[in-house]
Amino acid sequence: MINEKLTEIIVDLIHDTAVNLPADVLDGLEGMARREAMPLGREMYSCIFDNLKRAKELNCPICQDTGVLQFFLKAGTRFPYLDDVEDSIKQAARISTKKIPLRPNAVESFDERNTGDNVGSRSPWIEWEMIPGSEDLNIGFYMAGGGCALTGRAKVLMPLEGYEGAVKFVFDAITEWGVNACPPLIVGVGIGACAPSAAALSKKAMLRPIGSHNPNPKARDMEERMKKGLNDIGIGALGMSGTESVQCVNIEYAAHHPATLAVGLSVSCWATRRKSITIKGSGL
Ligand code: SF4
């Protein structure tokens, strides 16, 4: 059932996310722009900030590709409107497509027909996590652009490839495809037991705030060394060469099989549009 108040809140969340970058991503970009050593790279950062300023002035999306709409829900088992959430998200996608507007980005697989309203089979994408005893609903939202999704992949490495194999996997993908993802990039790496779990962990890592680190000192060391190595390649903002190409490398992991290690990669672009909101069950 569609809950009008909930739908309205979700439309506002989508609108704010489409138009304004989250504070940590913006701060990160400003720092990178200050540090960029190459003139062309500095020029690209200037274009990015001009783009952001105009989007704010015009109250319109910061990129023409408003992505596939993805929701990550942490739902209290006592949230009173659980049954309304999925229908309200779909309705919010329909309204947002016209109102903001969003580019229609839901093409029905096999039929190859654009639905025109960003609603299709399993789209918007919704992932649920249930929080026992809570009355609140936390809605995490991400707009997944096509260019940055292009770089995503997952693989189970052969025995003995180990962490070196995981690093090579990430570097090969970024050097080959990273330029399509409109750098500077946010890189999420998942380490796990199989391709689906490594891919899911890489997405979780990619959505982590800029400046956060994995609490495991070895994983944190790998995050920092990979970030430095990827920046040393010199891809630069929007692929025009430069010293500042990667905002962060975030790693999340799970235990893996004794013989094999799976690695997943998720990448987001300079226009990393993710936000979240918590709704009190008593507040609707
Ligand atoms: S990769 Fe990001 S910035 Fe580039 S076109 Fe896609 S959504 Fe826009």
PDB file of C-alpha atoms and ligand atoms in Angstrom:
ATOM      1  CA  MET A   1       0.000   0.000   0.000  1.00  0.00           C
ATOM      2  CA  ILE A   2       1.234   3.514  -0.807  1.00  0.00           C
ATOM      3  CA  ASN A   3       1.784   5.684   2.266  1.00  0.00           C
ATOM      4  CA  GLU A   4       1.615   9.302   1.097  1.00  0.00           C
ATOM      5  CA  LYS A   5       3.688  10.814   3.912  1.00  0.00           C
ATOM      6  CA  LEU A   6       6.391   8.175   3.537  1.00  0.00           C
ATOM      7  CA  THR A   7       6.354   8.656  -0.243  1.00  0.00           C
ATOM      8  CA  GLU A   8       6.806  12.411   0.203  1.00  0.00           C
ATOM      9  CA  ILE A   9       9.806  11.880   2.507  1.00  0.00           C
ATOM     10  CA  ILE A  10      11.412   9.519  -0.008  1.00  0.00           C
ATOM     11  CA  VAL A  11      10.833  11.966  -2.901  1.00  0.00           C
ATOM     12  CA  ASP A  12      12.590  14.669  -0.844  1.00  0.00           C
ATOM     13  CA  LEU A  13      15.470  12.275  -0.113  1.00  0.00           C
ATOM     14  CA  ILE A  14      15.840  11.437  -3.817  1.00  0.00           C
ATOM     15  CA  HIS A  15      15.674  15.135  -4.775  1.00  0.00           C
ATOM     16  CA  ASP A  16      18.288  16.232  -2.224  1.00  0.00           C
ATOM     17  CA  THR A  17      20.581  13.345  -3.217  1.00  0.00           C
ATOM     18  CA  ALA A  18      20.292  14.139  -6.939  1.00  0.00           C
ATOM     19  CA  VAL A  19      21.109  17.837  -6.490  1.00  0.00           C
ATOM     20  CA  ASN A  20      23.554  18.083  -3.557  1.00  0.00           C
ATOM     21  CA  LEU A  21      26.596  15.915  -2.900  1.00  0.00           C
ATOM     22  CA  PRO A  22      26.962  14.527   0.631  1.00  0.00           C
ATOM     23  CA  ALA A  23      29.243  16.652   2.845  1.00  0.00           C
ATOM     24  CA  ASP A  24      32.035  14.071   3.112  1.00  0.00           C
ATOM     25  CA  VAL A  25      32.230  13.601  -0.679  1.00  0.00           C
ATOM     26  CA  LEU A  26      32.252  17.375  -1.224  1.00  0.00           C
ATOM     27  CA  ASP A  27      34.972  17.907   1.422  1.00  0.00           C
ATOM     28  CA  GLY A  28      36.998  15.118  -0.175  1.00  0.00           C
ATOM     29  CA  LEU A  29      36.733  16.682  -3.630  1.00  0.00           C
ATOM     30  CA  GLU A  30      37.763  20.092  -2.273  1.00  0.00           C
ATOM     31  CA  GLY A  31      40.848  18.564  -0.666  1.00  0.00           C
ATOM     32  CA  MET A  32      41.768  16.752  -3.880  1.00  0.00           C
ATOM     33  CA  ALA A  33      41.336  19.928  -5.917  1.00  0.00           C
ATOM     34  CA  ARG A  34      43.724  21.765  -3.557  1.00  0.00           C
ATOM     35  CA  ARG A  35      46.316  18.982  -3.792  1.00  0.00           C
ATOM     36  CA  GLU A  36      46.098  18.381  -7.558  1.00  0.00           C
ATOM     37  CA  ALA A  37      49.505  19.131  -9.072  1.00  0.00           C
ATOM     38  CA  MET A  38      48.734  18.969 -12.808  1.00  0.00           C
ATOM     39  CA  PRO A  39      47.186  22.013 -14.587  1.00  0.00           C
ATOM     40  CA  LEU A  40      44.707  19.955 -16.646  1.00  0.00           C
ATOM     41  CA  GLY A  41      43.658  18.043 -13.549  1.00  0.00           C
ATOM     42  CA  ARG A  42      43.088  21.337 -11.691  1.00  0.00           C
ATOM     43  CA  GLU A  43      40.968  22.567 -14.611  1.00  0.00           C
ATOM     44  CA  MET A  44      38.792  19.441 -14.405  1.00  0.00           C
ATOM     45  CA  TYR A  45      38.208  20.034 -10.694  1.00  0.00           C
ATOM     46  CA  SER A  46      37.198  23.579 -11.523  1.00  0.00           C
ATOM     47  CA  CYS A  47      34.630  22.202 -14.049  1.00  0.00           C
ATOM     48  CA  ILE A  48      33.272  19.846 -11.372  1.00  0.00           C
ATOM     49  CA  PHE A  49      32.767  22.691  -8.865  1.00  0.00           C
ATOM     50  CA  ASP A  50      31.178  24.892 -11.528  1.00  0.00           C
ATOM     51  CA  ASN A  51      28.816  21.984 -12.332  1.00  0.00           C
ATOM     52  CA  LEU A  52      27.922  21.585  -8.647  1.00  0.00           C
ATOM     53  CA  LYS A  53      27.270  25.320  -8.226  1.00  0.00           C
ATOM     54  CA  ARG A  54      24.967  25.445 -11.260  1.00  0.00           C
ATOM     55  CA  ALA A  55      23.052  22.357 -10.166  1.00  0.00           C
ATOM     56  CA  LYS A  56      22.403  23.975  -6.797  1.00  0.00           C
ATOM     57  CA  GLU A  57      21.324  27.279  -8.381  1.00  0.00           C
ATOM     58  CA  LEU A  58      18.978  25.538 -10.823  1.00  0.00           C
ATOM     59  CA  ASN A  59      17.868  22.914  -8.293  1.00  0.00           C
ATOM     60  CA  CYS A  60      18.526  20.204 -10.898  1.00  0.00           C
ATOM     61  CA  PRO A  61      20.499  16.946 -10.876  1.00  0.00           C
ATOM     62  CA  ILE A  62      24.291  17.276 -10.837  1.00  0.00           C
ATOM     63  CA  CYS A  63      24.637  14.684 -13.614  1.00  0.00           C
ATOM     64  CA  GLN A  64      22.422  13.784 -16.566  1.00  0.00           C
ATOM     65  CA  ASP A  65      22.745  10.135 -15.559  1.00  0.00           C
ATOM     66  CA  THR A  66      20.617   9.990 -12.427  1.00  0.00           C
ATOM     67  CA  GLY A  67      21.419   6.309 -12.180  1.00  0.00           C
ATOM     68  CA  VAL A  68      19.532   3.250 -11.100  1.00  0.00           C
ATOM     69  CA  LEU A  69      17.801   3.951  -7.777  1.00  0.00           C
ATOM     70  CA  GLN A  70      19.065   1.712  -4.990  1.00  0.00           C
ATOM     71  CA  PHE A  71      17.745   1.573  -1.425  1.00  0.00           C
ATOM     72  CA  PHE A  72      19.397  -0.031   1.600  1.00  0.00           C
ATOM     73  CA  LEU A  73      16.878  -0.311   4.408  1.00  0.00           C
ATOM     74  CA  LYS A  74      17.504  -0.924   8.098  1.00  0.00           C
ATOM     75  CA  ALA A  75      13.993  -1.551   9.273  1.00  0.00           C
ATOM     76  CA  GLY A  76      12.890  -1.966  12.852  1.00  0.00           C
ATOM     77  CA  THR A  77      10.697  -5.007  13.308  1.00  0.00           C
ATOM     78  CA  ARG A  78       8.316  -2.672  15.176  1.00  0.00           C
ATOM     79  CA  PHE A  79       8.236   0.036  12.505  1.00  0.00           C
ATOM     80  CA  PRO A  80       4.461   0.372  12.070  1.00  0.00           C
ATOM     81  CA  TYR A  81       4.429   0.913   8.291  1.00  0.00           C
ATOM     82  CA  LEU A  82       6.630  -1.965   7.118  1.00  0.00           C
ATOM     83  CA  ASP A  83       4.009  -3.145   4.640  1.00  0.00           C
ATOM     84  CA  ASP A  84       3.940   0.283   2.960  1.00  0.00           C
ATOM     85  CA  VAL A  85       7.655   0.688   2.360  1.00  0.00           C
ATOM     86  CA  GLU A  86       8.168  -1.041  -1.003  1.00  0.00           C
ATOM     87  CA  ASP A  87       5.066   0.431  -2.635  1.00  0.00           C
ATOM     88  CA  SER A  88       5.963   3.892  -1.324  1.00  0.00           C
ATOM     89  CA  ILE A  89       9.511   3.632  -2.730  1.00  0.00           C
ATOM     90  CA  LYS A  90       8.121   2.701  -6.165  1.00  0.00           C
ATOM     91  CA  GLN A  91       5.625   5.565  -6.038  1.00  0.00           C
ATOM     92  CA  ALA A  92       8.412   7.961  -4.975  1.00  0.00           C
ATOM     93  CA  ALA A  93      10.465   6.821  -7.987  1.00  0.00           C
ATOM     94  CA  ARG A  94       7.543   7.538 -10.333  1.00  0.00           C
ATOM     95  CA  ILE A  95       6.911  10.976  -8.848  1.00  0.00           C
ATOM     96  CA  SER A  96      10.644  11.861  -8.757  1.00  0.00           C
ATOM     97  CA  THR A  97      11.102  10.892 -12.406  1.00  0.00           C
ATOM     98  CA  LYS A  98       8.642  13.609 -13.423  1.00  0.00           C
ATOM     99  CA  LYS A  99       9.211  16.163 -10.683  1.00  0.00           C
ATOM    100  CA  ILE A 100      13.002  16.437 -10.273  1.00  0.00           C
ATOM    101  CA  PRO A 101      13.269  15.173 -13.100  1.00  0.00           C
ATOM    102  CA  LEU A 102      15.225  11.925 -13.258  1.00  0.00           C
ATOM    103  CA  ARG A 103      16.352  10.230 -16.436  1.00  0.00           C
ATOM    104  CA  PRO A 104      14.248   7.086 -16.994  1.00  0.00           C
ATOM    105  CA  ASN A 105      16.834   4.401 -16.333  1.00  0.00           C
ATOM    106  CA  ALA A 106      14.820   1.208 -15.871  1.00  0.00           C
ATOM    107  CA  VAL A 107      14.946  -0.958 -18.976  1.00  0.00           C
ATOM    108  CA  GLU A 108      13.046  -4.214 -18.614  1.00  0.00           C
ATOM    109  CA  SER A 109      15.527  -7.014 -19.224  1.00  0.00           C
ATOM    110  CA  PHE A 110      14.764  -9.262 -22.210  1.00  0.00           C
ATOM    111  CA  ASP A 111      11.842  -7.031 -23.290  1.00  0.00           C
ATOM    112  CA  GLU A 112      14.428  -4.216 -23.682  1.00  0.00           C
ATOM    113  CA  ARG A 113      11.717  -1.650 -23.090  1.00  0.00           C
ATOM    114  CA  ASN A 114      12.333   1.473 -21.022  1.00  0.00           C
ATOM    115  CA  THR A 115       9.510   1.674 -18.490  1.00  0.00           C
ATOM    116  CA  GLY A 116       9.790   5.472 -18.521  1.00  0.00           C
ATOM    117  CA  ASP A 117       9.341   5.938 -14.772  1.00  0.00           C
ATOM    118  CA  ASN A 118      12.360   4.254 -13.127  1.00  0.00           C
ATOM    119  CA  VAL A 119      10.171   1.395 -11.928  1.00  0.00           C
ATOM    120  CA  GLY A 120      10.640  -2.088 -13.311  1.00  0.00           C
ATOM    121  CA  SER A 121      11.330  -5.635 -12.220  1.00  0.00           C
ATOM    122  CA  ARG A 122      13.258  -5.402  -8.940  1.00  0.00           C
ATOM    123  CA  SER A 123      13.816  -1.743  -9.688  1.00  0.00           C
ATOM    124  CA  PRO A 124      14.273   0.394  -7.660  1.00  0.00           C
ATOM    125  CA  TRP A 125      16.637  -2.135  -6.068  1.00  0.00           C
ATOM    126  CA  ILE A 126      15.794  -2.667  -2.401  1.00  0.00           C
ATOM    127  CA  GLU A 127      17.898  -4.459   0.222  1.00  0.00           C
ATOM    128  CA  TRP A 128      16.396  -5.126   3.641  1.00  0.00           C
ATOM    129  CA  GLU A 129      18.088  -5.532   6.995  1.00  0.00           C
ATOM    130  CA  MET A 130      15.741  -6.130   9.931  1.00  0.00           C
ATOM    131  CA  ILE A 131      16.577  -4.538  13.295  1.00  0.00           C
ATOM    132  CA  PRO A 132      14.897  -6.479  16.127  1.00  0.00           C
ATOM    133  CA  GLY A 133      12.902  -4.387  18.573  1.00  0.00           C
ATOM    134  CA  SER A 134      13.405  -1.038  16.790  1.00  0.00           C
ATOM    135  CA  GLU A 135      10.504   1.222  15.792  1.00  0.00           C
ATOM    136  CA  ASP A 136      12.539   3.211  13.264  1.00  0.00           C
ATOM    137  CA  LEU A 137      13.268   2.923   9.567  1.00  0.00           C
ATOM    138  CA  ASN A 138      16.650   4.012   8.216  1.00  0.00           C
ATOM    139  CA  ILE A 139      16.623   4.515   4.454  1.00  0.00           C
ATOM    140  CA  GLY A 140      20.020   4.518   2.745  1.00  0.00           C
ATOM    141  CA  PHE A 141      19.830   5.679  -0.849  1.00  0.00           C
ATOM    142  CA  TYR A 142      22.340   5.556  -3.725  1.00  0.00           C
ATOM    143  CA  MET A 143      22.039   6.596  -7.368  1.00  0.00           C
ATOM    144  CA  ALA A 144      24.083   4.074  -9.359  1.00  0.00           C
ATOM    145  CA  GLY A 145      25.352   5.700 -12.558  1.00  0.00           C
ATOM    146  CA  GLY A 146      26.018   3.507 -15.590  1.00  0.00           C
ATOM    147  CA  GLY A 147      29.651   4.557 -16.082  1.00  0.00           C
ATOM    148  CA  CYS A 148      30.738   3.744 -12.572  1.00  0.00           C
ATOM    149  CA  ALA A 149      28.757   0.488 -12.487  1.00  0.00           C
ATOM    150  CA  LEU A 150      30.713  -0.569 -15.598  1.00  0.00           C
ATOM    151  CA  THR A 151      33.874  -1.003 -13.524  1.00  0.00           C
ATOM    152  CA  GLY A 152      32.234  -3.321 -10.976  1.00  0.00           C
ATOM    153  CA  ARG A 153      33.136  -7.011 -10.959  1.00  0.00           C
ATOM    154  CA  ALA A 154      33.817 -10.010  -8.723  1.00  0.00           C
ATOM    155  CA  LYS A 155      35.965 -13.097  -9.007  1.00  0.00           C
ATOM    156  CA  VAL A 156      37.035 -16.120  -6.989  1.00  0.00           C
ATOM    157  CA  LEU A 157      40.818 -16.204  -7.198  1.00  0.00           C
ATOM    158  CA  MET A 158      42.786 -19.385  -7.768  1.00  0.00           C
ATOM    159  CA  PRO A 159      44.435 -20.955  -4.720  1.00  0.00           C
ATOM    160  CA  LEU A 160      47.728 -19.189  -3.882  1.00  0.00           C
ATOM    161  CA  GLU A 161      46.761 -15.958  -5.675  1.00  0.00           C
ATOM    162  CA  GLY A 162      45.962 -14.523  -2.257  1.00  0.00           C
ATOM    163  CA  TYR A 163      45.885 -10.820  -1.412  1.00  0.00           C
ATOM    164  CA  GLU A 164      48.395 -10.035  -4.181  1.00  0.00           C
ATOM    165  CA  GLY A 165      45.850 -11.493  -6.624  1.00  0.00           C
ATOM    166  CA  ALA A 166      43.109  -9.324  -5.108  1.00  0.00           C
ATOM    167  CA  VAL A 167      45.227  -6.183  -5.521  1.00  0.00           C
ATOM    168  CA  LYS A 168      46.073  -7.107  -9.124  1.00  0.00           C
ATOM    169  CA  PHE A 169      42.375  -7.721  -9.845  1.00  0.00           C
ATOM    170  CA  VAL A 170      41.483  -4.222  -8.610  1.00  0.00           C
ATOM    171  CA  PHE A 171      44.383  -2.484 -10.375  1.00  0.00           C
ATOM    172  CA  ASP A 172      43.656  -4.255 -13.681  1.00  0.00           C
ATOM    173  CA  ALA A 173      39.985  -3.198 -13.535  1.00  0.00           C
ATOM    174  CA  ILE A 174      40.726   0.416 -12.598  1.00  0.00           C
ATOM    175  CA  THR A 175      43.478   0.894 -15.164  1.00  0.00           C
ATOM    176  CA  GLU A 176      41.302  -0.598 -17.908  1.00  0.00           C
ATOM    177  CA  TRP A 177      37.868   0.790 -16.991  1.00  0.00           C
ATOM    178  CA  GLY A 178      38.326   3.465 -14.315  1.00  0.00           C
ATOM    179  CA  VAL A 179      38.331   6.303 -16.830  1.00  0.00           C
ATOM    180  CA  ASN A 180      34.747   5.388 -17.817  1.00  0.00           C
ATOM    181  CA  ALA A 181      33.663   5.911 -14.241  1.00  0.00           C
ATOM    182  CA  CYS A 182      34.295   9.694 -14.233  1.00  0.00           C
ATOM    183  CA  PRO A 183      37.115   9.975 -11.694  1.00  0.00           C
ATOM    184  CA  PRO A 184      37.917  10.917  -8.988  1.00  0.00           C
ATOM    185  CA  LEU A 185      36.713   7.528  -7.837  1.00  0.00           C
ATOM    186  CA  ILE A 186      35.492   5.978  -4.641  1.00  0.00           C
ATOM    187  CA  VAL A 187      36.697   2.370  -4.654  1.00  0.00           C
ATOM    188  CA  GLY A 188      35.008  -0.342  -2.592  1.00  0.00           C
ATOM    189  CA  VAL A 189      36.733  -3.708  -2.259  1.00  0.00           C
ATOM    190  CA  GLY A 190      35.104  -6.820  -0.777  1.00  0.00           C
ATOM    191  CA  ILE A 191      37.066  -9.849   0.357  1.00  0.00           C
ATOM    192  CA  GLY A 192      35.047 -12.992   1.044  1.00  0.00           C
ATOM    193  CA  ALA A 193      34.237 -16.591   0.312  1.00  0.00           C
ATOM    194  CA  CYS A 194      32.372 -16.396  -2.995  1.00  0.00           C
ATOM    195  CA  ALA A 195      31.731 -13.910  -5.780  1.00  0.00           C
ATOM    196  CA  PRO A 196      28.247 -12.775  -4.584  1.00  0.00           C
ATOM    197  CA  SER A 197      29.379 -12.120  -0.995  1.00  0.00           C
ATOM    198  CA  ALA A 198      32.564 -10.336  -2.132  1.00  0.00           C
ATOM    199  CA  ALA A 199      30.478  -8.182  -4.509  1.00  0.00           C
ATOM    200  CA  ALA A 200      27.974  -7.309  -1.754  1.00  0.00           C
ATOM    201  CA  LEU A 201      30.811  -6.411   0.625  1.00  0.00           C
ATOM    202  CA  SER A 202      32.465  -4.218  -2.012  1.00  0.00           C
ATOM    203  CA  LYS A 203      29.220  -2.241  -2.328  1.00  0.00           C
ATOM    204  CA  LYS A 204      29.002  -1.874   1.441  1.00  0.00           C
ATOM    205  CA  ALA A 205      32.632  -0.662   1.440  1.00  0.00           C
ATOM    206  CA  MET A 206      31.967   1.806  -1.372  1.00  0.00           C
ATOM    207  CA  LEU A 207      29.066   3.337   0.555  1.00  0.00           C
ATOM    208  CA  ARG A 208      31.179   3.866   3.707  1.00  0.00           C
ATOM    209  CA  PRO A 209      31.916   7.505   4.598  1.00  0.00           C
ATOM    210  CA  ILE A 210      35.064   9.064   3.154  1.00  0.00           C
ATOM    211  CA  GLY A 211      37.772   9.129   5.823  1.00  0.00           C
ATOM    212  CA  SER A 212      36.533   5.994   7.594  1.00  0.00           C
ATOM    213  CA  HIS A 213      38.889   3.043   7.820  1.00  0.00           C
ATOM    214  CA  ASN A 214      38.570  -0.681   8.298  1.00  0.00           C
ATOM    215  CA  PRO A 215      39.252  -1.378  12.020  1.00  0.00           C
ATOM    216  CA  ASN A 216      41.573  -4.289  11.128  1.00  0.00           C
ATOM    217  CA  PRO A 217      45.098  -2.759  10.892  1.00  0.00           C
ATOM    218  CA  LYS A 218      46.099  -5.065   7.997  1.00  0.00           C
ATOM    219  CA  ALA A 219      42.978  -4.188   6.010  1.00  0.00           C
ATOM    220  CA  ARG A 220      43.495  -0.490   6.779  1.00  0.00           C
ATOM    221  CA  ASP A 221      47.114  -0.731   5.589  1.00  0.00           C
ATOM    222  CA  MET A 222      45.891  -2.331   2.355  1.00  0.00           C
ATOM    223  CA  GLU A 223      43.313   0.455   1.918  1.00  0.00           C
ATOM    224  CA  GLU A 224      45.985   3.132   2.242  1.00  0.00           C
ATOM    225  CA  ARG A 225      48.547   1.411   0.023  1.00  0.00           C
ATOM    226  CA  MET A 226      46.006   0.717  -2.713  1.00  0.00           C
ATOM    227  CA  LYS A 227      44.823   4.324  -2.642  1.00  0.00           C
ATOM    228  CA  LYS A 228      48.397   5.564  -3.036  1.00  0.00           C
ATOM    229  CA  GLY A 229      49.147   3.057  -5.804  1.00  0.00           C
ATOM    230  CA  LEU A 230      45.988   3.907  -7.753  1.00  0.00           C
ATOM    231  CA  ASN A 231      46.700   7.622  -7.462  1.00  0.00           C
ATOM    232  CA  ASP A 232      50.278   7.025  -8.666  1.00  0.00           C
ATOM    233  CA  ILE A 233      48.869   5.713 -11.978  1.00  0.00           C
ATOM    234  CA  GLY A 234      47.945   9.333 -12.786  1.00  0.00           C
ATOM    235  CA  ILE A 235      44.456   8.890 -14.295  1.00  0.00           C
ATOM    236  CA  GLY A 236      43.373  12.289 -12.936  1.00  0.00           C
ATOM    237  CA  ALA A 237      39.980  13.933 -12.610  1.00  0.00           C
ATOM    238  CA  LEU A 238      37.686  12.846 -15.487  1.00  0.00           C
ATOM    239  CA  GLY A 239      40.582  10.811 -16.852  1.00  0.00           C
ATOM    240  CA  MET A 240      42.492  13.874 -18.063  1.00  0.00           C
ATOM    241  CA  SER A 241      45.663  12.935 -16.102  1.00  0.00           C
ATOM    242  CA  GLY A 242      46.593  14.211 -12.696  1.00  0.00           C
ATOM    243  CA  THR A 243      47.828  13.290  -9.262  1.00  0.00           C
ATOM    244  CA  GLU A 244      44.393  13.051  -7.580  1.00  0.00           C
ATOM    245  CA  SER A 245      42.246  10.267  -9.058  1.00  0.00           C
ATOM    246  CA  VAL A 246      40.979   8.206  -6.132  1.00  0.00           C
ATOM    247  CA  GLN A 247      39.192   9.671  -3.091  1.00  0.00           C
ATOM    248  CA  CYS A 248      39.493   6.504  -1.029  1.00  0.00           C
ATOM    249  CA  VAL A 249      39.780   2.738  -1.103  1.00  0.00           C
ATOM    250  CA  ASN A 250      37.474   1.118   1.451  1.00  0.00           C
ATOM    251  CA  ILE A 251      37.657  -2.585   2.259  1.00  0.00           C
ATOM    252  CA  GLU A 252      35.062  -4.817   3.924  1.00  0.00           C
ATOM    253  CA  TYR A 253      35.626  -8.523   4.451  1.00  0.00           C
ATOM    254  CA  ALA A 254      34.208 -11.845   5.583  1.00  0.00           C
ATOM    255  CA  ALA A 255      35.975 -15.115   6.405  1.00  0.00           C
ATOM    256  CA  HIS A 256      36.895 -17.145   3.317  1.00  0.00           C
ATOM    257  CA  HIS A 257      37.408 -20.773   2.288  1.00  0.00           C
ATOM    258  CA  PRO A 258      40.888 -22.162   3.170  1.00  0.00           C
ATOM    259  CA  ALA A 259      41.691 -22.743  -0.514  1.00  0.00           C
ATOM    260  CA  THR A 260      40.279 -19.669  -2.170  1.00  0.00           C
ATOM    261  CA  LEU A 261      39.764 -15.947  -1.751  1.00  0.00           C
ATOM    262  CA  ALA A 262      37.008 -14.038  -3.519  1.00  0.00           C
ATOM    263  CA  VAL A 263      37.359 -10.356  -4.391  1.00  0.00           C
ATOM    264  CA  GLY A 264      34.667  -7.889  -5.391  1.00  0.00           C
ATOM    265  CA  LEU A 265      34.981  -4.359  -6.720  1.00  0.00           C
ATOM    266  CA  SER A 266      32.435  -1.527  -6.695  1.00  0.00           C
ATOM    267  CA  VAL A 267      33.321   1.929  -7.948  1.00  0.00           C
ATOM    268  CA  SER A 268      31.603   5.270  -7.698  1.00  0.00           C
ATOM    269  CA  CYS A 269      32.335   8.495  -9.579  1.00  0.00           C
ATOM    270  CA  TRP A 270      32.989  12.131  -8.597  1.00  0.00           C
ATOM    271  CA  ALA A 271      29.179  12.486  -8.478  1.00  0.00           C
ATOM    272  CA  THR A 272      28.750   9.970  -5.677  1.00  0.00           C
ATOM    273  CA  ARG A 273      25.139  10.540  -4.709  1.00  0.00           C
ATOM    274  CA  ARG A 274      24.277   8.731  -1.517  1.00  0.00           C
ATOM    275  CA  LYS A 275      22.311   9.895   1.483  1.00  0.00           C
ATOM    276  CA  SER A 276      20.276   8.408   4.292  1.00  0.00           C
ATOM    277  CA  ILE A 277      17.441   9.369   6.542  1.00  0.00           C
ATOM    278  CA  THR A 278      15.960   7.841   9.702  1.00  0.00           C
ATOM    279  CA  ILE A 279      12.191   7.899  10.119  1.00  0.00           C
ATOM    280  CA  LYS A 280      10.702   7.451  13.561  1.00  0.00           C
ATOM    281  CA  GLY A 281       7.780   5.072  13.589  1.00  0.00           C
ATOM    282  CA  SER A 282       5.901   7.590  15.726  1.00  0.00           C
ATOM    283  CA  GLY A 283       6.722  10.455  13.312  1.00  0.00           C
ATOM    284  CA  LEU A 284       4.600   9.505  10.324  1.00  0.00           C
TER     285      LEU A 284
HETATM  286  S1  SF4 B   1      29.905   7.942 -14.044  1.00  0.00           S
HETATM  287 FE1  SF4 B   1      28.913   9.373 -12.579  1.00  0.00          FE
HETATM  288  S2  SF4 B   1      29.460  11.448 -13.280  1.00  0.00           S
HETATM  289 FE2  SF4 B   1      29.903  10.006 -14.959  1.00  0.00          FE
HETATM  290  S3  SF4 B   1      28.063  10.055 -16.240  1.00  0.00           S
HETATM  291 FE3  SF4 B   1      27.839   8.337 -14.807  1.00  0.00          FE
HETATM  292  S4  SF4 B   1      26.755   9.163 -13.021  1.00  0.00           S
HETATM  293 FE4  SF4 B   1      27.492  10.907 -14.222  1.00  0.00          FE
END
